[in-house]
Short mmCIF file of N, CA, C and O in Angstrom, two decimals:
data_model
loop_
_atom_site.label_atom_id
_atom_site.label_comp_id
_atom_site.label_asym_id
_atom_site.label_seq_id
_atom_site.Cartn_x
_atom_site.Cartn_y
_atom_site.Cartn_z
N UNK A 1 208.03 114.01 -71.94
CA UNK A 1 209.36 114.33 -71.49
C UNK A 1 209.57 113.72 -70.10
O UNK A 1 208.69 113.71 -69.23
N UNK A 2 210.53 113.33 -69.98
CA UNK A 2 210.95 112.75 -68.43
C UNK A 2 211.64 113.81 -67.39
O UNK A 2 212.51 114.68 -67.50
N UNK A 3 211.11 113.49 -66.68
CA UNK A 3 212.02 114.34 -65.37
C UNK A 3 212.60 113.58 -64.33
O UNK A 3 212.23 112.47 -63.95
N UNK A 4 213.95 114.55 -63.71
CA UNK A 4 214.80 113.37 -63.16
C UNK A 4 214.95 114.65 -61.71
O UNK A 4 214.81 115.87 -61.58
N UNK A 5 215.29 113.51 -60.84
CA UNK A 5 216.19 114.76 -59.36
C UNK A 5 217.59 115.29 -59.61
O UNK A 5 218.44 114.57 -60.13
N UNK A 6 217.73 116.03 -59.40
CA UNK A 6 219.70 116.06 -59.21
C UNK A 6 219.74 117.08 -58.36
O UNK A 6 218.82 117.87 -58.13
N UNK A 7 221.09 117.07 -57.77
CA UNK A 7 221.33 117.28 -56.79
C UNK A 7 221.91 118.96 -56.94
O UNK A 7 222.79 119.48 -57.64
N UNK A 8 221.10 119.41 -56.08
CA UNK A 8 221.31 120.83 -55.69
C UNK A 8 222.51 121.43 -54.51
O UNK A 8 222.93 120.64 -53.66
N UNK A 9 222.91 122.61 -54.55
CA UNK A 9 223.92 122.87 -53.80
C UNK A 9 223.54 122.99 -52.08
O UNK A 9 224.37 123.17 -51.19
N UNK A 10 222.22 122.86 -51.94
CA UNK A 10 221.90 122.22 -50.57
C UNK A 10 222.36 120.66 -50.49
O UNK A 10 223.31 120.22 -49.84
N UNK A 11 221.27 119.80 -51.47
CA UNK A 11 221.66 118.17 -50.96
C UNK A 11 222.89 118.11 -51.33
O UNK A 11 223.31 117.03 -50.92
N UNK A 12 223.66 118.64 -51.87
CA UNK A 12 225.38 118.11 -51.51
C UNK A 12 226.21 118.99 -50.77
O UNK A 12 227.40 119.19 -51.00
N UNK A 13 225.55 119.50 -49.93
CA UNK A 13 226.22 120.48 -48.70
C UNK A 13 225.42 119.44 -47.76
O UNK A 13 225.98 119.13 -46.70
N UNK A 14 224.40 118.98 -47.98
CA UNK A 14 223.67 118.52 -46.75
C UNK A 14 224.73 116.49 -46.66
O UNK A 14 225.14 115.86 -45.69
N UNK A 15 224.78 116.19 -48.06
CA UNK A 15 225.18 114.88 -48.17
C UNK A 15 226.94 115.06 -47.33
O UNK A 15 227.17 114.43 -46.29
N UNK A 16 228.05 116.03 -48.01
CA UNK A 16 228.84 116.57 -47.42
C UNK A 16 229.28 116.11 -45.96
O UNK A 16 230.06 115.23 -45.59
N UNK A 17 228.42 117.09 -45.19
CA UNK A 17 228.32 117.57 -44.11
C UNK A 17 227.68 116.14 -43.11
O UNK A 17 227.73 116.09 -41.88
N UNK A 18 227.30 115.45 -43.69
CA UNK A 18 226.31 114.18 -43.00
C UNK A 18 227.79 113.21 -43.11
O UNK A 18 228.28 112.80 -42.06
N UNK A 19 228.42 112.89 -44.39
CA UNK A 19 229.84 112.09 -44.54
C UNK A 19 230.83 112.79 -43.67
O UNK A 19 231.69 112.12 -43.09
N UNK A 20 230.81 113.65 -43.58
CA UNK A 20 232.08 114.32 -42.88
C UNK A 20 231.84 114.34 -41.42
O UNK A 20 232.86 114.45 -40.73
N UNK A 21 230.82 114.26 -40.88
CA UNK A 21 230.19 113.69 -39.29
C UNK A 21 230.74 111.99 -39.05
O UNK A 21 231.44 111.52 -38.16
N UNK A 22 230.11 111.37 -40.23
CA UNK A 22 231.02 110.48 -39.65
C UNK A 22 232.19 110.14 -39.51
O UNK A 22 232.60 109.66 -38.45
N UNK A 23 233.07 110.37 -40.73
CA UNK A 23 234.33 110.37 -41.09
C UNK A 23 234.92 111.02 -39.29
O UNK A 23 235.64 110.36 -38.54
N UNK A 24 234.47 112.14 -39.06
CA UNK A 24 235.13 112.83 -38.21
C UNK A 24 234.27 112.20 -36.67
O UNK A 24 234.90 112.44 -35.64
N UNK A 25 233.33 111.67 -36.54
CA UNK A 25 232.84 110.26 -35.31
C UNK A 25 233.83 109.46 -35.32
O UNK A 25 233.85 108.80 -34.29
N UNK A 26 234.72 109.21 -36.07
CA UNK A 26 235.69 108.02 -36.14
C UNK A 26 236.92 108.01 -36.10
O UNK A 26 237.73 107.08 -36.07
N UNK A 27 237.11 109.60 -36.09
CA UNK A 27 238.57 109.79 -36.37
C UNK A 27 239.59 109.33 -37.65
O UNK A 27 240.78 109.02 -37.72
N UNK A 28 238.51 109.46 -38.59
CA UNK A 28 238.94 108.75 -39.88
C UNK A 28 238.99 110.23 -40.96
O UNK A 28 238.07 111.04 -41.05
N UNK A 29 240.39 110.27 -41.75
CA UNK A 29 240.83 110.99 -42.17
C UNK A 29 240.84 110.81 -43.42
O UNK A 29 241.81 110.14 -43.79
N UNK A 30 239.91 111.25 -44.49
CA UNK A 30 239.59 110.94 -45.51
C UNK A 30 239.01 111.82 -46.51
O UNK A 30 238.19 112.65 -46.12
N UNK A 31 239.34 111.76 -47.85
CA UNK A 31 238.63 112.72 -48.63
C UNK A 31 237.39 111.66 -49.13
O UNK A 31 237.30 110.43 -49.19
N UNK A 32 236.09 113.29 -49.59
CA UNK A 32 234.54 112.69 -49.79
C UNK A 32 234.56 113.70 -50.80
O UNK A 32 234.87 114.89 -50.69
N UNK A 33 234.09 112.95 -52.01
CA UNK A 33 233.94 113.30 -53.19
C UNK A 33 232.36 113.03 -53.68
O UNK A 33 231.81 111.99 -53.35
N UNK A 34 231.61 114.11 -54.55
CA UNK A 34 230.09 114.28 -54.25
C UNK A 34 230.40 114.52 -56.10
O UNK A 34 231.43 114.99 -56.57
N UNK A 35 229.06 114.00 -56.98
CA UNK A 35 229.65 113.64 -58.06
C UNK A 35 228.05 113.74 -58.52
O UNK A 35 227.34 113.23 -57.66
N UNK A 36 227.45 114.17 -59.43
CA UNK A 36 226.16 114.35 -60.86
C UNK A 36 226.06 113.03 -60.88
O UNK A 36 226.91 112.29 -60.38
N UNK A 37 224.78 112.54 -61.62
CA UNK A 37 224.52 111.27 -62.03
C UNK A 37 225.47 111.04 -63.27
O UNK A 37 225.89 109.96 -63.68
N UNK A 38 225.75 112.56 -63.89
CA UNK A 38 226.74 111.83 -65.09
C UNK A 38 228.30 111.89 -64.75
O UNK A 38 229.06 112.01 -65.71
N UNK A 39 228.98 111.82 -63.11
CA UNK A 39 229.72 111.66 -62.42
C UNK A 39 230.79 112.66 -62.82
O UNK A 39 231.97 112.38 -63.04
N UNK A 40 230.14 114.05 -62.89
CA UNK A 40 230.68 115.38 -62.98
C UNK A 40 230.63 115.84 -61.27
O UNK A 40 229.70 116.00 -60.48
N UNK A 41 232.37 115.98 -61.13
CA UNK A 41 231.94 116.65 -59.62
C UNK A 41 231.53 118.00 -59.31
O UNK A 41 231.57 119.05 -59.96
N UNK A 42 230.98 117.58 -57.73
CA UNK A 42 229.89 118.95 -57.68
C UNK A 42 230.84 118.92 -56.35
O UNK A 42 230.77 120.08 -55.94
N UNK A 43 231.63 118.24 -55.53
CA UNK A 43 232.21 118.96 -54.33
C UNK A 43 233.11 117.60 -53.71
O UNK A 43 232.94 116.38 -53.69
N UNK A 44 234.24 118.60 -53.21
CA UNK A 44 235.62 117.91 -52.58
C UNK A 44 236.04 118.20 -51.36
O UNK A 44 236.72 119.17 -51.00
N UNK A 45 235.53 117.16 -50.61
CA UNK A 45 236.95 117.82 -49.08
C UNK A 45 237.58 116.93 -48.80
O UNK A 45 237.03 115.84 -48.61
N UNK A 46 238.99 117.09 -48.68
CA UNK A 46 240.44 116.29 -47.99
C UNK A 46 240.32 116.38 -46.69
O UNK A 46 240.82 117.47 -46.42
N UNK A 47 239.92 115.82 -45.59
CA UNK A 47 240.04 116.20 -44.49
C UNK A 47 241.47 115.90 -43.96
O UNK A 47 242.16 114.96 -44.36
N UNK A 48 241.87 116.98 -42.85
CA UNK A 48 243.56 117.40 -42.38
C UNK A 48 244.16 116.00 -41.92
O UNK A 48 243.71 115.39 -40.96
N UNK A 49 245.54 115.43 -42.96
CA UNK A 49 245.50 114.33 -42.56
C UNK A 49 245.71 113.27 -43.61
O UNK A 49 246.68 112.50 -43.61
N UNK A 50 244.66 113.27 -44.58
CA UNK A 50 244.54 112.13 -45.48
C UNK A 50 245.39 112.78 -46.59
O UNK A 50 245.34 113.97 -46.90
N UNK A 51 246.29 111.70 -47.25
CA UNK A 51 247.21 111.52 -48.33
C UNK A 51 246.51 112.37 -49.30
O UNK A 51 245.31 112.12 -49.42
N UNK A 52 247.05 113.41 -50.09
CA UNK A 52 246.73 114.14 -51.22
C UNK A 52 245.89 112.73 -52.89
O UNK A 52 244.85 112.83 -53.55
N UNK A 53 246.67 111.98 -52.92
CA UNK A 53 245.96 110.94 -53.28
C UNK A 53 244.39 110.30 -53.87
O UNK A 53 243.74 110.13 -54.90
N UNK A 54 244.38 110.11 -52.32
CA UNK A 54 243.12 109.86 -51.96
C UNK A 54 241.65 111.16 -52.61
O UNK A 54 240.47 111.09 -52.26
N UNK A 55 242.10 111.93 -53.31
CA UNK A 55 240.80 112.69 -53.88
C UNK A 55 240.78 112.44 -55.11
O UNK A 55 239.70 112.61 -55.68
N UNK A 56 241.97 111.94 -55.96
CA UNK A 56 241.77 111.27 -56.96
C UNK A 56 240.60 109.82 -56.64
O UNK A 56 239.49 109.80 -57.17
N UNK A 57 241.02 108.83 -55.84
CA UNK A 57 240.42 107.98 -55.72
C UNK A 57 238.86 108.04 -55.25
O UNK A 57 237.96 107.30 -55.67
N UNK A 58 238.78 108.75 -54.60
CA UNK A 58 237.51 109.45 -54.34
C UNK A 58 236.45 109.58 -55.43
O UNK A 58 235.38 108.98 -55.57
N UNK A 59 237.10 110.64 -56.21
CA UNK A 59 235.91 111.36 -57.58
C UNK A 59 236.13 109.69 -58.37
O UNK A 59 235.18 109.26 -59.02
N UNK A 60 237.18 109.00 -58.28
CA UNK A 60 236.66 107.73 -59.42
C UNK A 60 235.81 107.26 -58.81
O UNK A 60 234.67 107.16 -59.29
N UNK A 61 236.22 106.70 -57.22
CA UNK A 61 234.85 105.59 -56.99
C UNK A 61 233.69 106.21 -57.18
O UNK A 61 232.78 105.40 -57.33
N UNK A 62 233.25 107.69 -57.27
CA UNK A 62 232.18 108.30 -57.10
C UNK A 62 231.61 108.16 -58.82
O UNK A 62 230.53 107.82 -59.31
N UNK A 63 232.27 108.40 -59.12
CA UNK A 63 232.22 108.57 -60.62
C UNK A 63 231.61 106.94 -61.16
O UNK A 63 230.63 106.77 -61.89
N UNK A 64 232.38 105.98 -60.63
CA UNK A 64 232.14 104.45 -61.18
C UNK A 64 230.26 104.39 -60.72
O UNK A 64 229.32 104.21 -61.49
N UNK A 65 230.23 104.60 -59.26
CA UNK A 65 229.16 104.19 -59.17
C UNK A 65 227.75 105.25 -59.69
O UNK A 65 226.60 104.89 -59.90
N UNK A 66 228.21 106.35 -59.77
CA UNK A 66 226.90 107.32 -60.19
C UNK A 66 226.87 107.02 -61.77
O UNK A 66 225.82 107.35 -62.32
N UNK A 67 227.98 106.37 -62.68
CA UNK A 67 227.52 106.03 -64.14
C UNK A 67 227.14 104.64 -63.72
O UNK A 67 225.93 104.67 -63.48
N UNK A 68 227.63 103.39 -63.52
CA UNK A 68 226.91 101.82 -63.09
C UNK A 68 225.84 101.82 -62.28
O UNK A 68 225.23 100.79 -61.99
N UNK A 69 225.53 103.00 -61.83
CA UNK A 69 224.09 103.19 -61.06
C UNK A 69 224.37 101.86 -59.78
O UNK A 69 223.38 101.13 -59.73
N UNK A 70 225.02 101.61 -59.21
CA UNK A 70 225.50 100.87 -58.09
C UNK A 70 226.83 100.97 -57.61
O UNK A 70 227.81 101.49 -58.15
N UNK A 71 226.69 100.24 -56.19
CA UNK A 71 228.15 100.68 -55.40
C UNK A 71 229.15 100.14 -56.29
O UNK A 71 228.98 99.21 -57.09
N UNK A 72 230.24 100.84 -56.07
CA UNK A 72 231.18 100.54 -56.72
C UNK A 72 231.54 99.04 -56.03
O UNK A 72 231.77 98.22 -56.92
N UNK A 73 231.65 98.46 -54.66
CA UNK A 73 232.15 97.29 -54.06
C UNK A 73 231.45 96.31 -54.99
O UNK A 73 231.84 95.16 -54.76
N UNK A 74 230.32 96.40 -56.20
CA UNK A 74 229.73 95.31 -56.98
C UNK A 74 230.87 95.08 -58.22
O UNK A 74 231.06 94.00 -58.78
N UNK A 75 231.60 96.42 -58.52
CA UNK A 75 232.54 96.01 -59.81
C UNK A 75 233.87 95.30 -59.13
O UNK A 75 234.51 94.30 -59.48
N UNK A 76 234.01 96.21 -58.03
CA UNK A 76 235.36 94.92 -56.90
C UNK A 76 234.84 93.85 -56.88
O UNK A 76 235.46 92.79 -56.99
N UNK A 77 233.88 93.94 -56.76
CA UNK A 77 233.30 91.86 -56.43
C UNK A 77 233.80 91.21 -57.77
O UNK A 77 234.71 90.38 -57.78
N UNK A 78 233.02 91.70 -59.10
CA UNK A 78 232.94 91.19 -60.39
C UNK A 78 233.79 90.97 -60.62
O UNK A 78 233.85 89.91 -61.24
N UNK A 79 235.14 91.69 -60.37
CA UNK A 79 236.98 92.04 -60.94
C UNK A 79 237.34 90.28 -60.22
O UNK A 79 237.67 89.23 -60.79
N UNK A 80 237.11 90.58 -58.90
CA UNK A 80 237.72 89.75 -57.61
C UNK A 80 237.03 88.43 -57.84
O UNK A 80 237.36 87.48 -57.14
N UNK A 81 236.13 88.29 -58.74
CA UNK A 81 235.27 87.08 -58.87
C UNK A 81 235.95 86.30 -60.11
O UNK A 81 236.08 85.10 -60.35
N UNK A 82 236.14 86.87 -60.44
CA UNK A 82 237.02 86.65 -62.26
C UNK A 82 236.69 87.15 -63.58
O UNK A 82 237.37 86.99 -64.59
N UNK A 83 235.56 87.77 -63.47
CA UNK A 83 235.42 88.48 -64.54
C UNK A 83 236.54 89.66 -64.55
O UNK A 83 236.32 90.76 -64.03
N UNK A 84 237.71 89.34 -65.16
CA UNK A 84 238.78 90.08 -65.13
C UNK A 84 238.82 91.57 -66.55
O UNK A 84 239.42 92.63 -66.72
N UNK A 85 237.94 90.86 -67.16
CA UNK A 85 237.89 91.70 -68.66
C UNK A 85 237.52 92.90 -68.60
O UNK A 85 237.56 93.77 -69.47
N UNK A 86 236.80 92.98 -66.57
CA UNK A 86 235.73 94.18 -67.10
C UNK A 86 236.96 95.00 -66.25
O UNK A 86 236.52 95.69 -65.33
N UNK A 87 238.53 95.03 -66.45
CA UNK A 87 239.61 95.94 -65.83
C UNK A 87 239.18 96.68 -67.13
O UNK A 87 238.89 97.82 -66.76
N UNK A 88 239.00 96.58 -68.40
CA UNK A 88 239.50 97.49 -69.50
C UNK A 88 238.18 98.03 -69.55
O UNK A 88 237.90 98.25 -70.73
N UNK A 89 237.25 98.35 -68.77
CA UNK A 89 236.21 98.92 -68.77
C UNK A 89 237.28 100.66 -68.47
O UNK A 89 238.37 100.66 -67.90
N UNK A 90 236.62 101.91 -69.00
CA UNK A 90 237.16 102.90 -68.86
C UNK A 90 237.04 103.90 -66.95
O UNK A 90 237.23 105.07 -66.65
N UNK A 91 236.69 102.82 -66.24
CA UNK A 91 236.31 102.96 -64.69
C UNK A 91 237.88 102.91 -64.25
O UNK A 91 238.75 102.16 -64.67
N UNK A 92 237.97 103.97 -63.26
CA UNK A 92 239.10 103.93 -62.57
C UNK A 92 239.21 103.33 -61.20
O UNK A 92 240.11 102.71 -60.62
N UNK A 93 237.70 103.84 -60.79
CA UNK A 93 237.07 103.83 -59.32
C UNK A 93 236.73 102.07 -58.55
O UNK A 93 236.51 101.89 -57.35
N UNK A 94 236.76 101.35 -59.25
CA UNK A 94 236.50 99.91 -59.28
C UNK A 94 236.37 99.09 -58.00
O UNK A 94 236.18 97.89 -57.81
N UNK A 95 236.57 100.43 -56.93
CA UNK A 95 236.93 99.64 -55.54
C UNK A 95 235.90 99.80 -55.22
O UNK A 95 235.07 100.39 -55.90
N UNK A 96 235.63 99.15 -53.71
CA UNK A 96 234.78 99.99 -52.74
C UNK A 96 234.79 100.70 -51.93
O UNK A 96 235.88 100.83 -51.39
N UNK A 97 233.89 101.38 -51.50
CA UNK A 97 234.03 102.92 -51.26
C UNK A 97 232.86 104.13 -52.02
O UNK A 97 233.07 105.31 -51.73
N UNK A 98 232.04 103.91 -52.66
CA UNK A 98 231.13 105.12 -53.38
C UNK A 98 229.71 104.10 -53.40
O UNK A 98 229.48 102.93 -53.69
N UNK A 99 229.05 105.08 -52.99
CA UNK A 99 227.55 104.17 -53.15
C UNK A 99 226.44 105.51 -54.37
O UNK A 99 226.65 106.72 -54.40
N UNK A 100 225.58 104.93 -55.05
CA UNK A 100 224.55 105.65 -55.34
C UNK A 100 224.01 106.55 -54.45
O UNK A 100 223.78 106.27 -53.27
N UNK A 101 223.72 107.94 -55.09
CA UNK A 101 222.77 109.01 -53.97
C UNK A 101 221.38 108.67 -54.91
O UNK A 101 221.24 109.20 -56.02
N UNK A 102 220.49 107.84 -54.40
CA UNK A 102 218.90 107.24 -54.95
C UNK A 102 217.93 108.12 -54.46
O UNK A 102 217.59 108.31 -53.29
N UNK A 103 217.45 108.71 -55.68
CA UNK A 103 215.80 109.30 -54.61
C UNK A 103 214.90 109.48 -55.75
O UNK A 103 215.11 109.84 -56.91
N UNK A 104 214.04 109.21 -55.21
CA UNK A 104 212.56 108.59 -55.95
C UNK A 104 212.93 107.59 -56.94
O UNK A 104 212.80 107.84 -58.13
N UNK A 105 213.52 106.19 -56.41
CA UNK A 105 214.13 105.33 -57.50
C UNK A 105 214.91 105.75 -58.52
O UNK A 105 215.09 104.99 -59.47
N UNK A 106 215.47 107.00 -58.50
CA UNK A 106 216.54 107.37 -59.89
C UNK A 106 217.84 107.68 -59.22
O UNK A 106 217.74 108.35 -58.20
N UNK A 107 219.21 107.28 -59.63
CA UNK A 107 219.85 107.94 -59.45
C UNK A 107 220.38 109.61 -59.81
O UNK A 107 220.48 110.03 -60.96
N UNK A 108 220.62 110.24 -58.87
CA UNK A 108 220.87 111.60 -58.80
C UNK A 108 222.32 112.09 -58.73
O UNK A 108 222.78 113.19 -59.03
N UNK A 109 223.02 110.81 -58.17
CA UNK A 109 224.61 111.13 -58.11
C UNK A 109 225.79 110.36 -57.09
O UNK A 109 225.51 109.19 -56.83
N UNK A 110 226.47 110.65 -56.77
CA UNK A 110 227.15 109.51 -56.39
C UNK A 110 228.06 110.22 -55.07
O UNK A 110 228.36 111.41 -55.17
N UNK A 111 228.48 109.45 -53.88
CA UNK A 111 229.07 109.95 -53.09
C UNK A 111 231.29 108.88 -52.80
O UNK A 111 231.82 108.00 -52.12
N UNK A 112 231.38 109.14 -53.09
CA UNK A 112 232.74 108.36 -52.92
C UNK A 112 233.78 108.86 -51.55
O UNK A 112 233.91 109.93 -50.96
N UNK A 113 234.47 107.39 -51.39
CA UNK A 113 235.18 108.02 -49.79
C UNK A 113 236.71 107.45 -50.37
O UNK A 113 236.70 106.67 -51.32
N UNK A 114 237.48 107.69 -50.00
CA UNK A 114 238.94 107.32 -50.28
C UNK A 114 239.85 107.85 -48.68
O UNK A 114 239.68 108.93 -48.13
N UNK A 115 240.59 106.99 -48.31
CA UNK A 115 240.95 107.29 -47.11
C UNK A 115 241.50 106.04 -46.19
O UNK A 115 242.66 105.78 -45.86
N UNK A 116 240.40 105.42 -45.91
CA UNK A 116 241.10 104.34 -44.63
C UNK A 116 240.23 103.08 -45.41
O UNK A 116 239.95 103.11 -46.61
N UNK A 117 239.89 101.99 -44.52
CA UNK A 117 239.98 100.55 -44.89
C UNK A 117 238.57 100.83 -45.93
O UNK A 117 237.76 101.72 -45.67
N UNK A 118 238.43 99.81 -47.26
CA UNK A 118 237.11 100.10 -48.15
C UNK A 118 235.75 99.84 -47.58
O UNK A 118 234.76 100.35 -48.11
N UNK A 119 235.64 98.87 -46.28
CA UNK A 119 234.19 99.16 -45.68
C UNK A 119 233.71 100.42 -44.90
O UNK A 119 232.55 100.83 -44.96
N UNK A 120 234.81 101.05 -44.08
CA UNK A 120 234.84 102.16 -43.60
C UNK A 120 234.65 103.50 -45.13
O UNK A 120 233.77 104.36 -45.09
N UNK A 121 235.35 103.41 -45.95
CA UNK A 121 234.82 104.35 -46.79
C UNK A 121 233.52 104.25 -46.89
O UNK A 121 232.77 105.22 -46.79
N UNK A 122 233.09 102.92 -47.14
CA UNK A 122 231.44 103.10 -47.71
C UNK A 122 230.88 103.63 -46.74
O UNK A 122 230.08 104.55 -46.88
N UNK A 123 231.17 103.19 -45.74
CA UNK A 123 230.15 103.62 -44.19
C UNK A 123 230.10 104.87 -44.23
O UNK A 123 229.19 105.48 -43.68
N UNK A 124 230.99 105.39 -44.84
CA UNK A 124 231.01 107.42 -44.96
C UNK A 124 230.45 107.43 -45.93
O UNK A 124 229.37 108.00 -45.83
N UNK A 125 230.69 107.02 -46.96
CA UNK A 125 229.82 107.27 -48.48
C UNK A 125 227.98 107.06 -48.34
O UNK A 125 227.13 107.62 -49.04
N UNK A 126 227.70 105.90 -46.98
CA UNK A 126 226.34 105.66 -46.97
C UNK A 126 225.66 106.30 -46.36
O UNK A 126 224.43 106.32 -46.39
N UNK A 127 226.59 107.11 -45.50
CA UNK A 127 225.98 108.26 -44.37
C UNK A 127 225.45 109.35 -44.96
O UNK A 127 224.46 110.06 -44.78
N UNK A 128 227.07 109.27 -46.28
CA UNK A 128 225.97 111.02 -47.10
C UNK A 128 224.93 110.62 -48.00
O UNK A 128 223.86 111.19 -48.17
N UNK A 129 225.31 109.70 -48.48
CA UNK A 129 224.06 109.16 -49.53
C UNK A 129 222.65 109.38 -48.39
O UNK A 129 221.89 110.33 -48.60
N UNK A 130 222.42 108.59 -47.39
CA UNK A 130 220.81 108.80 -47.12
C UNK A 130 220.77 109.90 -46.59
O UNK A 130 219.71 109.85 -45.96
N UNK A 131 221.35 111.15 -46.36
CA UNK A 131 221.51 112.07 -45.78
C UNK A 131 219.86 112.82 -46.81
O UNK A 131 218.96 113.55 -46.42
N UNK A 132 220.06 112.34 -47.84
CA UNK A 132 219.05 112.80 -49.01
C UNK A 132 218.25 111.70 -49.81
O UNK A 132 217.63 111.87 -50.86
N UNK A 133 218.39 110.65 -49.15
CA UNK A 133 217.78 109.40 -50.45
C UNK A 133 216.24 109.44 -49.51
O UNK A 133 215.87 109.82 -48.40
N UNK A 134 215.60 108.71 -50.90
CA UNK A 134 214.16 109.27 -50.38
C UNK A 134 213.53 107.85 -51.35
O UNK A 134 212.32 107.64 -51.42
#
């Protein structure tokens, strides 16, 4: 039988709380969406400020990358590169902005940012991700 990590209501209070330090280092107003490896969410905050919106976009990018087991900015590349076909893939999240939460080489779940410019999301999304990657 195989055994896998997933994420407990510490590491996504701890992943959380590590994204929302930076988000709030920056003055960047954004929802962080925390998501299962099978990109079932496990936790949401809008911080005061960011467009109601933006938590939809959130749980997708989170969602894209905890099922593709990579950042979502690799399916923006692929889209933006010309592989255009893979729009009818059932991914909503396609941007960048959500990175893998990795520990002990498996993915465990996914962190997504929606809010201000897509490198600045990731930079929040990468803060909570190693908050726990191992």
């Amino acid at each position: 039988m195989l055994n896998k990590p997933t994420l407990s209501v510490a590491e996504t209070t701890r992943i959380l709380d590590a994204a929302r330090a930076e988000a709030e280092k920056n003055n960047w107003a954004v929802t962080i969406s925390i998501v299962d490896d099978g990109g079932h969410p496990l936790a949401l905050l809008r911080l005061d400020g960011c467009p109601p919106m933006s938590g939809y976009i959130a749980t997708e990018k989170a969602r894209t990358a905890a099922l593709g087991r990579r950042e979502s900015k690799q399916f923006e590349d692929m889209i933006n590169g010309g592989r255009t076909a893979f729009l009818s893939v059932p991914f909503a999240g396609t941007l960048e902005g959500a990175v893998p939460v990795v520990v002990d080489g498996q993915v465990a779940g996914a962190v997504g940012v929606s809010g201000v410019k897509a490198s600045e999301d990731a930079q929040i999304a990468r803060a909570g991700a190693q908050s726990v990657a191992k």
